[in-house]
Coordinates of C-alpha atoms in Angstrom, one line a residue:
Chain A
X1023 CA -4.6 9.9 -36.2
X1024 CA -7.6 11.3 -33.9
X1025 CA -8.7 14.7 -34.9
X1026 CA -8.0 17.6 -33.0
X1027 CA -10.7 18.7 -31.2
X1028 CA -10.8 22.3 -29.0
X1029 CA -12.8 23.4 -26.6
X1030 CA -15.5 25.3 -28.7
X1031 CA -16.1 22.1 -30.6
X1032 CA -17.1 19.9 -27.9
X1033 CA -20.8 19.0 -28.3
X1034 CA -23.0 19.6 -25.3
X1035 CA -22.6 16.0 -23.9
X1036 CA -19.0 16.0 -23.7
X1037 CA -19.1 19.4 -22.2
X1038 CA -20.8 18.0 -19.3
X1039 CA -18.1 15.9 -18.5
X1040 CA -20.4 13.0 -17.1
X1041 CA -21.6 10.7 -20.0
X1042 CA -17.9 10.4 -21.2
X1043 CA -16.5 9.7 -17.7
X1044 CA -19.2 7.3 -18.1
X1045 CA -18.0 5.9 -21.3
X1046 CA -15.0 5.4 -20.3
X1047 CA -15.4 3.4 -17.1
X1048 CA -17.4 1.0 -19.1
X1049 CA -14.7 0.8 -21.2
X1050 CA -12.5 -0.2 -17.9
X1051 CA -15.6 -2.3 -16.2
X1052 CA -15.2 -4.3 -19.5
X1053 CA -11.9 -5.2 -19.9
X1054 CA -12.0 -6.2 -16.4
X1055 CA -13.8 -9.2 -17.6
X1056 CA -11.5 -10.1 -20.2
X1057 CA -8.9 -13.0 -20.0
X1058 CA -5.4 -11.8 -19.8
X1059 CA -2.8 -13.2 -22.3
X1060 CA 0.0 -13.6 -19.5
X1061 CA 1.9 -16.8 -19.3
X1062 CA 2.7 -17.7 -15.7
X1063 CA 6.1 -18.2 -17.1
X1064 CA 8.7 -20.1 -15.0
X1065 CA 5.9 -22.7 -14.8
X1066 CA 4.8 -22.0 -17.9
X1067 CA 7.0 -21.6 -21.1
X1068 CA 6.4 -19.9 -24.4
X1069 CA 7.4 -22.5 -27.0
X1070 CA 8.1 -20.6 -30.3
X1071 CA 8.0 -22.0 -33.7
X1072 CA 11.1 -22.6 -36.4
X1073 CA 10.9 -18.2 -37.1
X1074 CA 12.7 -18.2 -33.5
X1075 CA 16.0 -16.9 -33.0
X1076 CA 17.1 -18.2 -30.4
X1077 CA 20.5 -19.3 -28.9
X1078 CA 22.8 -20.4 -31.6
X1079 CA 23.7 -24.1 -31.7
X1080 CA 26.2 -26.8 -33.6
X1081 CA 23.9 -29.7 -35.3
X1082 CA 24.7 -33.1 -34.1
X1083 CA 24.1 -35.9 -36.5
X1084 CA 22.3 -39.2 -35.9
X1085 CA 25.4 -41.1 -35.3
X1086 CA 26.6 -38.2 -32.5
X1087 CA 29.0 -36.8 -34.4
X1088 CA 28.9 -33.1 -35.2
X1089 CA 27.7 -32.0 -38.6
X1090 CA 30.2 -28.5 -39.1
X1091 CA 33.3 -29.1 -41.0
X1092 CA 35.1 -26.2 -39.2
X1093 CA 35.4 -24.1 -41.8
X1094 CA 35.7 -20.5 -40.3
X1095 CA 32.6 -18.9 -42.4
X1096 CA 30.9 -18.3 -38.9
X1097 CA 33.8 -16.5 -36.9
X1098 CA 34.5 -14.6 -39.9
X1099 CA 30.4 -13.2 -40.2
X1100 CA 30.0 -12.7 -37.4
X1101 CA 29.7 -9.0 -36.1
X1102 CA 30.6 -8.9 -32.8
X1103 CA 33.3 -11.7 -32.8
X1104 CA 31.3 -14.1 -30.4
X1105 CA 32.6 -17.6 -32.0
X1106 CA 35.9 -18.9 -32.1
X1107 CA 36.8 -22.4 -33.5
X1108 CA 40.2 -24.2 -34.1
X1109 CA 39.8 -26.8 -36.5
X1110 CA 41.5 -30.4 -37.0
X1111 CA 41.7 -33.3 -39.7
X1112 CA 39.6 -36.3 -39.5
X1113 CA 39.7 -39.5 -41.5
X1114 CA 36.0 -39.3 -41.9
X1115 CA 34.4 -38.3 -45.5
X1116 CA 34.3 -34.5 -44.6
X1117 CA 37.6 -34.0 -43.5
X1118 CA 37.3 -31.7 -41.6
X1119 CA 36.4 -31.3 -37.6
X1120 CA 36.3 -28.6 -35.4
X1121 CA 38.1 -29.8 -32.3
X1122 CA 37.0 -26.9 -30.4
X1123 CA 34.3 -24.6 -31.2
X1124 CA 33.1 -21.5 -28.2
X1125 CA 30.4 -19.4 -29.0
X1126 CA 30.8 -16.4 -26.3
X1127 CA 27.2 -15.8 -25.5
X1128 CA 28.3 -12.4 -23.8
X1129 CA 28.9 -11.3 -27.0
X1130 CA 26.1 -12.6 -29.4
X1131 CA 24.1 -10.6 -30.8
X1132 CA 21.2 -13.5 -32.1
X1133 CA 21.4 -11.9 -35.8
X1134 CA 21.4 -15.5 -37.4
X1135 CA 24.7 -14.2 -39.5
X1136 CA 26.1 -17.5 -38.9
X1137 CA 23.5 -19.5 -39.6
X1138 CA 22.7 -18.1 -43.0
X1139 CA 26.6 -17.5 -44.0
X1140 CA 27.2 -21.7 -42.7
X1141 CA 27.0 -23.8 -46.2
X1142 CA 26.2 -27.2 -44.2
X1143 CA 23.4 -26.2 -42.3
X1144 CA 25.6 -26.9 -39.1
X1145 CA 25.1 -24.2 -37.0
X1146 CA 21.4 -22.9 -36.3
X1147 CA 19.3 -20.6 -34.1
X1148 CA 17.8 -23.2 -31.8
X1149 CA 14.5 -22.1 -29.8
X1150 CA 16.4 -21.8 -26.4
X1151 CA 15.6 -18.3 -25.3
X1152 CA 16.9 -18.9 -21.3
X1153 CA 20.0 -17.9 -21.9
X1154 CA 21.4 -17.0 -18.2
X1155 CA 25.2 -17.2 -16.7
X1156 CA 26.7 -16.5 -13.1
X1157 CA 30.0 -15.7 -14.2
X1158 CA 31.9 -14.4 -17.6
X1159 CA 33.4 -18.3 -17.6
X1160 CA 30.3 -19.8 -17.5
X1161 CA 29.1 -17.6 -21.0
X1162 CA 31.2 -19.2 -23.0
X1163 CA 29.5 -22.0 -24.5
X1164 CA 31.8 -25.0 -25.9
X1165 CA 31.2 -28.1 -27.8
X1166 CA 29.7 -30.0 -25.0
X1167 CA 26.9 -27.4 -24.8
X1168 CA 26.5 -26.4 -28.1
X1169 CA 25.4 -29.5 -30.2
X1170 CA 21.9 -30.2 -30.0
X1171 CA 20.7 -33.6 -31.4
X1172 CA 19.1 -32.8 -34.9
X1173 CA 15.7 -33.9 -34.0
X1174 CA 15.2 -30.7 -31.9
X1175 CA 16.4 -29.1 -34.5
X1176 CA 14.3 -30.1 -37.6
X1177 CA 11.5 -27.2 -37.8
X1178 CA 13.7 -24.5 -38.0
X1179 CA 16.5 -26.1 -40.5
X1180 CA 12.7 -26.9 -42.4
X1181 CA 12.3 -22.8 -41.8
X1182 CA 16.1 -22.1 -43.1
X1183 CA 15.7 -23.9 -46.0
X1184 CA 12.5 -22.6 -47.3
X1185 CA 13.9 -19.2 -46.6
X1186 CA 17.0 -19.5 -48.5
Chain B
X1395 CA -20.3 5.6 34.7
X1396 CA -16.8 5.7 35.5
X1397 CA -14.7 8.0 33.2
X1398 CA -11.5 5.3 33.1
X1399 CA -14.5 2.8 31.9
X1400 CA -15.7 4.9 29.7
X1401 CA -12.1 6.1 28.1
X1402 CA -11.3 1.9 28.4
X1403 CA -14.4 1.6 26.3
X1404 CA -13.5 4.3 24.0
X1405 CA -9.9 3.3 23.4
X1406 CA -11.4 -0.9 22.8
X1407 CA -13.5 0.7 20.0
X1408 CA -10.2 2.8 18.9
X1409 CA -8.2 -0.8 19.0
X1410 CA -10.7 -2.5 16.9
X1411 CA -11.7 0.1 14.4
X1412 CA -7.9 1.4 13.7
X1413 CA -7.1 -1.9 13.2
X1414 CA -9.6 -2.5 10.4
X1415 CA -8.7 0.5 8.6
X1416 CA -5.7 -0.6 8.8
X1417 CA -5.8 -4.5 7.3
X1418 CA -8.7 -2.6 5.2
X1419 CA -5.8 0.2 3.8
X1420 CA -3.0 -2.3 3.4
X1421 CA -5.8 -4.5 1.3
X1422 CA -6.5 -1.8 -0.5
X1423 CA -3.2 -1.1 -2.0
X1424 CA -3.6 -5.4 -2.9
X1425 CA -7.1 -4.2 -4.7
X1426 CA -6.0 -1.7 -6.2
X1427 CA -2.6 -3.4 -8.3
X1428 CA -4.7 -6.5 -9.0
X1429 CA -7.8 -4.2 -10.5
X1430 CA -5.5 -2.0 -12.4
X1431 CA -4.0 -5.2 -13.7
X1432 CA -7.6 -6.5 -14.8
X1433 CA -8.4 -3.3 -16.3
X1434 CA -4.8 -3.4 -18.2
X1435 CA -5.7 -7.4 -19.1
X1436 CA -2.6 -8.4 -16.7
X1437 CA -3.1 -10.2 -13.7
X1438 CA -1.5 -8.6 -11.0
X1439 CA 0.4 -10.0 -7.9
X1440 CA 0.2 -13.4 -7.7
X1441 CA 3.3 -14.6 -6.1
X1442 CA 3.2 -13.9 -2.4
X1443 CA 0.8 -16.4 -0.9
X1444 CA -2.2 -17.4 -2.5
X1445 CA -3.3 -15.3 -5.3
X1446 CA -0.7 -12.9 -3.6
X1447 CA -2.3 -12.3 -1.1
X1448 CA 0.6 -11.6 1.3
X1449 CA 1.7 -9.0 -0.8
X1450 CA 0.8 -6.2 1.0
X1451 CA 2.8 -8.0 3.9
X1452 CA 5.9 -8.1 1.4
X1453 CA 5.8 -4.3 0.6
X1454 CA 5.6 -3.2 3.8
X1455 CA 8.6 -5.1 5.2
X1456 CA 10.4 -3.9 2.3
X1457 CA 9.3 -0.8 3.0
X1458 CA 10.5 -0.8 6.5
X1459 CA 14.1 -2.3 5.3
X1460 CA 14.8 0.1 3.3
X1461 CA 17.6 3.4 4.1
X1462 CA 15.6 6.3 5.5
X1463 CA 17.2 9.3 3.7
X1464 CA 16.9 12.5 4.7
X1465 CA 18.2 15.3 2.0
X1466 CA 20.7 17.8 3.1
X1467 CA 18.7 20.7 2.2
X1468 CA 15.7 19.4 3.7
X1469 CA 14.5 21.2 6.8
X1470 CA 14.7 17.8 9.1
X1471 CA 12.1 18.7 11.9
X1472 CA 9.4 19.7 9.7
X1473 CA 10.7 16.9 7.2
X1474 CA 9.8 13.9 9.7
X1475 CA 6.9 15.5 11.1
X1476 CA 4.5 15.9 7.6
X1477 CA 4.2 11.8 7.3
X1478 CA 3.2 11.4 10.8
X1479 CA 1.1 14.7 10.1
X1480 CA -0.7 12.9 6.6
X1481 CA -1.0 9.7 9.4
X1482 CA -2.4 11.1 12.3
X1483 CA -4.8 13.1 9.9
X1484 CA -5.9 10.2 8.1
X1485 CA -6.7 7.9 10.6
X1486 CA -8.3 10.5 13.3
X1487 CA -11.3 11.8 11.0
X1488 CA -12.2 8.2 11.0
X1489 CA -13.6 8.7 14.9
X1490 CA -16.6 10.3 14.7
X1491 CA -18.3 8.4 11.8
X1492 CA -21.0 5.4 13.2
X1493 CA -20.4 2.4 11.6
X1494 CA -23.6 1.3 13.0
X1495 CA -27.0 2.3 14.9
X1496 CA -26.8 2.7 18.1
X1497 CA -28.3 0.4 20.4
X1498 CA -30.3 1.1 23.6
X1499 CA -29.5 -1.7 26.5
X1500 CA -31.3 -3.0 28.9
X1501 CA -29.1 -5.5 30.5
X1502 CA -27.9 -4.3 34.0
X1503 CA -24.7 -6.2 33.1
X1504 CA -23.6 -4.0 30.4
X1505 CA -25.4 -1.0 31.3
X1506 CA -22.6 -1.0 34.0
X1507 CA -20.0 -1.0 31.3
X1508 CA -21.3 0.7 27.9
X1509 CA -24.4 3.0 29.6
X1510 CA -27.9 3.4 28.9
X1511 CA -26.7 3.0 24.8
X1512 CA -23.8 1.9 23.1
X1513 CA -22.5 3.5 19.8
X1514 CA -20.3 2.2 17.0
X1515 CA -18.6 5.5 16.7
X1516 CA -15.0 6.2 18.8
X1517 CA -16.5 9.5 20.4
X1518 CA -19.8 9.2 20.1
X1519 CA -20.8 12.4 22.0
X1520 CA -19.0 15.1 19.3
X1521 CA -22.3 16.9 18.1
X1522 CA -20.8 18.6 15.1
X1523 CA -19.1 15.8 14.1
X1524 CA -19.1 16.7 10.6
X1525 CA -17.8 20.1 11.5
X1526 CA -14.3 17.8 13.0
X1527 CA -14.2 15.9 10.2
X1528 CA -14.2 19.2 8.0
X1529 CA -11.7 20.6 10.3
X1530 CA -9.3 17.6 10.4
X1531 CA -9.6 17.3 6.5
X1532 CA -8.3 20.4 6.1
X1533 CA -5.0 19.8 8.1
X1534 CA -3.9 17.2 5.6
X1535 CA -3.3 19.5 2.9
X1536 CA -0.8 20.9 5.9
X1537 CA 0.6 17.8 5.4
X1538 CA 1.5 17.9 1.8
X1539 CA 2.4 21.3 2.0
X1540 CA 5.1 20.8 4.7
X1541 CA 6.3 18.0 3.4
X1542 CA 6.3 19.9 -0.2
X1543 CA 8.5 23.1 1.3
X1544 CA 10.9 21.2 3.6
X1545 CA 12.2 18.8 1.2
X1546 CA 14.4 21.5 -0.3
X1547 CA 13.4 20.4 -4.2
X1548 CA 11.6 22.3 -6.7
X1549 CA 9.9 19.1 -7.3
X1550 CA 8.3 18.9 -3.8
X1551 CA 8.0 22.2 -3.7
X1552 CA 5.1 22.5 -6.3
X1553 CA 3.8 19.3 -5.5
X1554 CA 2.9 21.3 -2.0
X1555 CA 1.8 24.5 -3.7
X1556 CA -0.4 23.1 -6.6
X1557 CA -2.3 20.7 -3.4
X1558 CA -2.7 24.0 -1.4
X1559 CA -3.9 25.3 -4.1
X1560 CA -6.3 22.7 -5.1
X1561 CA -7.7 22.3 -1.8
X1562 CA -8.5 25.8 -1.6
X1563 CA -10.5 25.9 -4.9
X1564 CA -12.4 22.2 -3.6
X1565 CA -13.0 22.9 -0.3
X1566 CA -15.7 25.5 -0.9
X1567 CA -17.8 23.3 -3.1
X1568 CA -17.1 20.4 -0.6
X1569 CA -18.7 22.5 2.3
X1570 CA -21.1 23.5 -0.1
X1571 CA -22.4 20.3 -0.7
X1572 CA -22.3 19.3 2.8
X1573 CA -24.0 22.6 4.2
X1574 CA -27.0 20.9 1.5
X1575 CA -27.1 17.7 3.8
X1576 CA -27.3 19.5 7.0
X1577 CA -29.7 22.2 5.9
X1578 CA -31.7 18.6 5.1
X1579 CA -30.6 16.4 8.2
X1580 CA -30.6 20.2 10.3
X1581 CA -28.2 18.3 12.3
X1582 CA -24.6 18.5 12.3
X1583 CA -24.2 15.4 14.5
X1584 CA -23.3 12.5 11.9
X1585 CA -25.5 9.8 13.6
X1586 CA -28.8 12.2 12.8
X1587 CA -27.1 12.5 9.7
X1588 CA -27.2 9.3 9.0
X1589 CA -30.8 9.1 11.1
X1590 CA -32.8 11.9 8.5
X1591 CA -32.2 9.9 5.0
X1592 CA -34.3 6.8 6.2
X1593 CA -36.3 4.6 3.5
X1594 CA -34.9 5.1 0.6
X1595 CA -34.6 8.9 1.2
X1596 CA -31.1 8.6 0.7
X1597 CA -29.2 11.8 -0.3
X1598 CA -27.9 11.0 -3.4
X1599 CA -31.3 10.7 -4.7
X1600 CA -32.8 14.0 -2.6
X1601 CA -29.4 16.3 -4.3
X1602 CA -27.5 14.4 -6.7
X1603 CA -25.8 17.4 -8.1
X1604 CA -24.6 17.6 -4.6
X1605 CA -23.3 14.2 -4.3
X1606 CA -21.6 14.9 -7.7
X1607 CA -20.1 17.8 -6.7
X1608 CA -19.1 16.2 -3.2
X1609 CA -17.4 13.2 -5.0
X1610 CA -15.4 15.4 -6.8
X1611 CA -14.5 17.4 -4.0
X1612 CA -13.6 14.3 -2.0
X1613 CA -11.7 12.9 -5.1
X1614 CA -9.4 16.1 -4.7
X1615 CA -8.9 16.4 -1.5
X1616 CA -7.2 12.4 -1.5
X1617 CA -5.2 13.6 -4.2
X1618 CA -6.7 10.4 -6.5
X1619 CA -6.1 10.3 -10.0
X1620 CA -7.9 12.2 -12.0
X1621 CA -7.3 15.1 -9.6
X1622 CA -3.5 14.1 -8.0
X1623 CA -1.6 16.8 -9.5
X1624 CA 0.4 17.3 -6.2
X1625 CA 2.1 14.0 -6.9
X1626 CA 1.7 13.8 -11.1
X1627 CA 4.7 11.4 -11.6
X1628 CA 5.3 12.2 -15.4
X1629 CA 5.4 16.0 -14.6
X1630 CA 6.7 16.2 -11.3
X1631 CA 8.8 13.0 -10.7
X1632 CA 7.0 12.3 -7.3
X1633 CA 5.4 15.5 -6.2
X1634 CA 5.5 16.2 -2.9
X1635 CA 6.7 13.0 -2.0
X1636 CA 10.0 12.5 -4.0
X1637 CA 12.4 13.2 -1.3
X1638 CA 10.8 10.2 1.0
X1639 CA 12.2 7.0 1.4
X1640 CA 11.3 3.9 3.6
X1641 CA 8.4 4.4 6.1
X1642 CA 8.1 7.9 5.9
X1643 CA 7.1 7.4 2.0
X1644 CA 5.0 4.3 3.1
X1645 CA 3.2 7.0 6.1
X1646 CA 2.1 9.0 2.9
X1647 CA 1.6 6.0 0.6
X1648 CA -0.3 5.0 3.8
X1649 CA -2.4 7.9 4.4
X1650 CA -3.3 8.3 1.0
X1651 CA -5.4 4.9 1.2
X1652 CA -6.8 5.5 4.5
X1653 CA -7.4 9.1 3.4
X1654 CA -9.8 7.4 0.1
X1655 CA -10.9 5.1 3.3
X1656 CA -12.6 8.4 5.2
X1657 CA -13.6 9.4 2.3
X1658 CA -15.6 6.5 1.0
X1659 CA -17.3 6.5 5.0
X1660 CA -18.2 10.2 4.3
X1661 CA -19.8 9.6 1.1
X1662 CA -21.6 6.9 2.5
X1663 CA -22.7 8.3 5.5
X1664 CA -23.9 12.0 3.7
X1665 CA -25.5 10.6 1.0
X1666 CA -25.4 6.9 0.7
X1667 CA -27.6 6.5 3.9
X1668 CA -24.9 5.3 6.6
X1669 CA -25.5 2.3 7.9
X1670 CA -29.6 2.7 6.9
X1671 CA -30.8 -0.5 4.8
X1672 CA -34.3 0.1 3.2
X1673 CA -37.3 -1.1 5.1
X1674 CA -35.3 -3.8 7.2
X1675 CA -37.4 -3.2 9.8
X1676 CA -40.3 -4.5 7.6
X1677 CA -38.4 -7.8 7.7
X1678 CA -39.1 -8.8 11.3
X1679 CA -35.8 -9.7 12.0
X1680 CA -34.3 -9.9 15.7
X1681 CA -32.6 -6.7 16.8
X1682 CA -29.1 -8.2 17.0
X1683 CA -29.5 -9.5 13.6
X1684 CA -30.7 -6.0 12.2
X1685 CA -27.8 -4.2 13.6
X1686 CA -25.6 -6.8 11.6
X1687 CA -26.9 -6.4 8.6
X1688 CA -26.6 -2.5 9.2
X1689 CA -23.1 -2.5 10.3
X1690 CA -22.3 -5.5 7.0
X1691 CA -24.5 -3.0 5.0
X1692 CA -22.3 0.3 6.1
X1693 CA -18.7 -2.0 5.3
X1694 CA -20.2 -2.9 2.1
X1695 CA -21.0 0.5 0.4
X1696 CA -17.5 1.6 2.0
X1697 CA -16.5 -1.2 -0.2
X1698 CA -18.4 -0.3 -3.4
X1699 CA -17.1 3.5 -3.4
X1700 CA -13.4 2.3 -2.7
X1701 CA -14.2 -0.1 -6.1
X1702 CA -15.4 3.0 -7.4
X1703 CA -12.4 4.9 -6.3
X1704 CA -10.0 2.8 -7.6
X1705 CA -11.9 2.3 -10.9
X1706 CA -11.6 6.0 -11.5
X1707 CA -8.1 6.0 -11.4
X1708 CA -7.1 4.1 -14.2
X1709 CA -10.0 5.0 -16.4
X1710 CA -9.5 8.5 -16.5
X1711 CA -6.4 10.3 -17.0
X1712 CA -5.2 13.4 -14.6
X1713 CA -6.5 17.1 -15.6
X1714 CA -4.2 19.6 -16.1
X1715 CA -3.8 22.3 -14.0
X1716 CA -5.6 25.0 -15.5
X1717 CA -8.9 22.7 -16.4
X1718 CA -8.5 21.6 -12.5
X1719 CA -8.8 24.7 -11.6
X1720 CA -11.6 26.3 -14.4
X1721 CA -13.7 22.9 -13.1
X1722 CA -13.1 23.7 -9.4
X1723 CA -14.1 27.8 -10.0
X1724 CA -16.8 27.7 -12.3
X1725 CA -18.4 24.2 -12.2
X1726 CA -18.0 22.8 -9.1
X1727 CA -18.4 25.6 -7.3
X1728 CA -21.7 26.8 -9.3
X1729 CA -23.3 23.4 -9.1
X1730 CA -23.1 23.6 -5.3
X1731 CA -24.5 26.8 -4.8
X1732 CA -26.9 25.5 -7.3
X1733 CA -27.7 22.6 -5.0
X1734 CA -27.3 24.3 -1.5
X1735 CA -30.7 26.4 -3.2
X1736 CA -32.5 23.1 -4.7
X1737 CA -32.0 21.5 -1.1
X1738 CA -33.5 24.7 0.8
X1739 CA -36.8 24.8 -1.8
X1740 CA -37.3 21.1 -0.6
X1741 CA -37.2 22.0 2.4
X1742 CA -39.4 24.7 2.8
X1743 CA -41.9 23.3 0.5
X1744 CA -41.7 19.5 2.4
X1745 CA -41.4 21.1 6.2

């Protein structure tokens, strides 16, 4: 915290006024000359690393199937009620499938609940921060826009893991 | 010469030189986003056109789009009259201030048209030209204060009182100060003005209290930052100016710049040596080319104060009201006495 300084305490040279009008122009002059940190941002993006939450997303396996068994922990977390999944049998090892899985992005708050409550690493915050609709339809995001190959995916399951 | 030539001639010089205050204020507002933006490490408009360049084009015709509203407790005629007031202020002290020398011709050709000698000021033949610009100053505090009663808001309403109030207490230094340049130049015609500091005899050097204490008088008179109480957004939402929408705002957001504009020419011509370059004439140069270079020279310390100008602004942050006044009273006022007594011992003991 600066000290409090009143009017009797000012030395001569502040009283005058000049010198620390002077000082603080300089102070002005020089950041004038400095380079600013903007990003000219729809040309150029801001890639963040594996910390980012971003918009959440369903992992896709190699073989382009997806990796979350449907089992409910997600809808149940999360606060604000954003996901909703109906789940079917499969013959495959896992069992279990979610043949429909909406993620209303309206509603989500990006508090990573889901990803940290999922037990098969299945649904995580991806890095896509452009998150922008034209109508209430278009915000909820189904299957075909939620899974994300896992490649994309890899730094922040990395991040997930170590954080456990 | 013919009176219709010589009003023709006149209103050319009008045409040309309103223009360029004009481009020159609408520029200005450009200058002064993208150097608040350096100072602030951002980088300012850069959309519109190259480098955003345009942008000045783009507020404006948003501006002009926008709904005029008038409130209903404003007092409508005196309402729509203070912009065109600030306006008409703003642009009209700008006549009597030589941008250049003037020049004796000898050409029969345009003798005919311009006379024995043609000047760069609109009305060259004012004598107390500085007297006008005084005078015409003074109105746009009317201005404010019109615009500050009739809008029917408390807001307004002391924006128009505190910039009545602080043009009273910075007048008297500003005339102060001046009173110091004519008791030197002991002319009030700007052109001898301008004439009296040649060499490097420059007033700022002869009475640089008095250029300090002018600066800050002319500083307060545009209502610029660290003395634009009348409008202080965080305290008085917009000043005087909070009831305005569209063009009317854009007239004062207008005037303001062109008001920095006169300003900056004053300075320059009182105590920056108008449009005198040192010992050009030492150079041998052609006459033509001299009066260039004089004219280039004037634009060019215009330009340096409205730098200046705008570099004040977001360096140093507003007074409040009771140290703008206590400056104005017993600083200001002081140091121009002070100087007005230092100029007359000069010139007693150099006369």
């Amino acid at each position: 915290m600066a000290v409090k300084k009143r009017m009797k305490d000012f030395t001569l040279m502040e009283r005058i006024y000049i010198p620390v009008i002077a000082k603080g122009l300089s102070i002005t002059l020089q950041n004038m000359f400095r380079k600013p940190y903007t990003l000219m941002y729809p040309e150029e993006k801001f890639i963040p690393t594996g910390e980012y939450r971003g918009r959440p997303v369903l992992v896709m396996e190699e073989d382009g199937s997806e990796r979350c068994v449907a089992c409910g922990l997600c809808a149940r977390v999360c606060p604000p009620l954003a996901i909703q999944l109906q789940a079917s049998e499969t013959e495959r090892e896992k069992e279990r499938y979610p043949i429909s899985f909406e993620i209303n992005m309206l509603r989500c708050i990006f508090c990573g609940l889901c990803e940290e409550v999922c037990p098969e690493e299945a649904i995580v915050m991806s890095k896509d921060y452009e998150v922008a609709f034209e109508s209430r339809q278009d915000a909820i995001f189904g299957l075909d826009r939620l899974l994300t190959p896992i490649e994309e995916l890899r730094d922040r399951i990395e991040f997930v893991r170590a954080n456990k | 010469m013919e009176p219709w030539i010589n009003a023709g001639v006149a209103l050319g010089k009008l045409l040309i030189l309103a223009n360029i205050v004009l481009i020159n204020v609408a520029y200005l507002v450009y200058w002064e986003r993208k150097l608040s933006a350096w100072a602030q490490s951002r980088v300012g408009p850069n959309r519109v056109g190259p480098a955003g360049l345009l942008q000045p084009f783009a507020d404006v015709l948003k501006l002009v789009l926008k709904e005029d509203i008038v409130p209903t407790q404003a007092y409508k005629p005196i309402h729509t009259l203070a912009p065109f007031l600030a306006l008409f202020v703003a642009f009209t002290s700008f006549a009597v201030i030589p941008i250049g020398p003037d020049i004796t011709i000898a050409d029969s050709a345009w003798q005919a048209i311009f006379g024995d000698s043609f000047s760069f000021a609109i009305i060259p033949s004012i004598n107390p030209g500085i007297l006008y610009i005084l005078a015409l100053t003074s109105i746009g505090v009317y201005a404010i204060t019109m615009s500050g009663w009739s809008s029917g808001s408390k807001y307004s309403l002391l924006g128009g009182v505190r910039s009545s109030a602080q043009m009273i207490s910075y007048e008297i230094s500003m005339g102060f100060s001046i009173a110091g340049v004519v008791l030197l130049a002991q002319s009030l015609s700007p052109q001898a003005i301008i004439e009296s500091q040649s060499g490097w005899m420059w007033n700022i050097f002869v009475q640089p209290i008095g250029f300090i204490t002018f600066v800050t008088a002319a500083f307060a008179e545009t209502n610029r930052l660290p003395f634009d109480l009348p409008e202080a957004e965080p305290e008085l939402v917009g000043g005087y100016h909070t009831e305005y929408s569209s063009m009317k705002f854009g007239s004062f957001f207008l005037a303001e710049y062109a008001n920095m504009t006169t300003a900056s020419a004053l300075i320059v011509l009182l105590y920056l040596g108008g449009w005198q370059v040192p010992y050009i004439e030492k150079l041998g140069l052609s006459e033509t080319l001299t009066v260039i270079i004089q004219v280039a020279a004037f634009f060019l310390k215009v330009a340096a104060l409205l730098f200046f100008f705008i570099w004040v602004r977001w360096s140093i942050p507003r007074f409040r009201y009771d140290q703008l006044m206590s400056i104005g009273w017993k600083v200001m006022f002081p140091l121009a006495l002070i100087n007005l007594v230092w100029v007359a011992v000069i010139a007693m003991i150099f006369n």
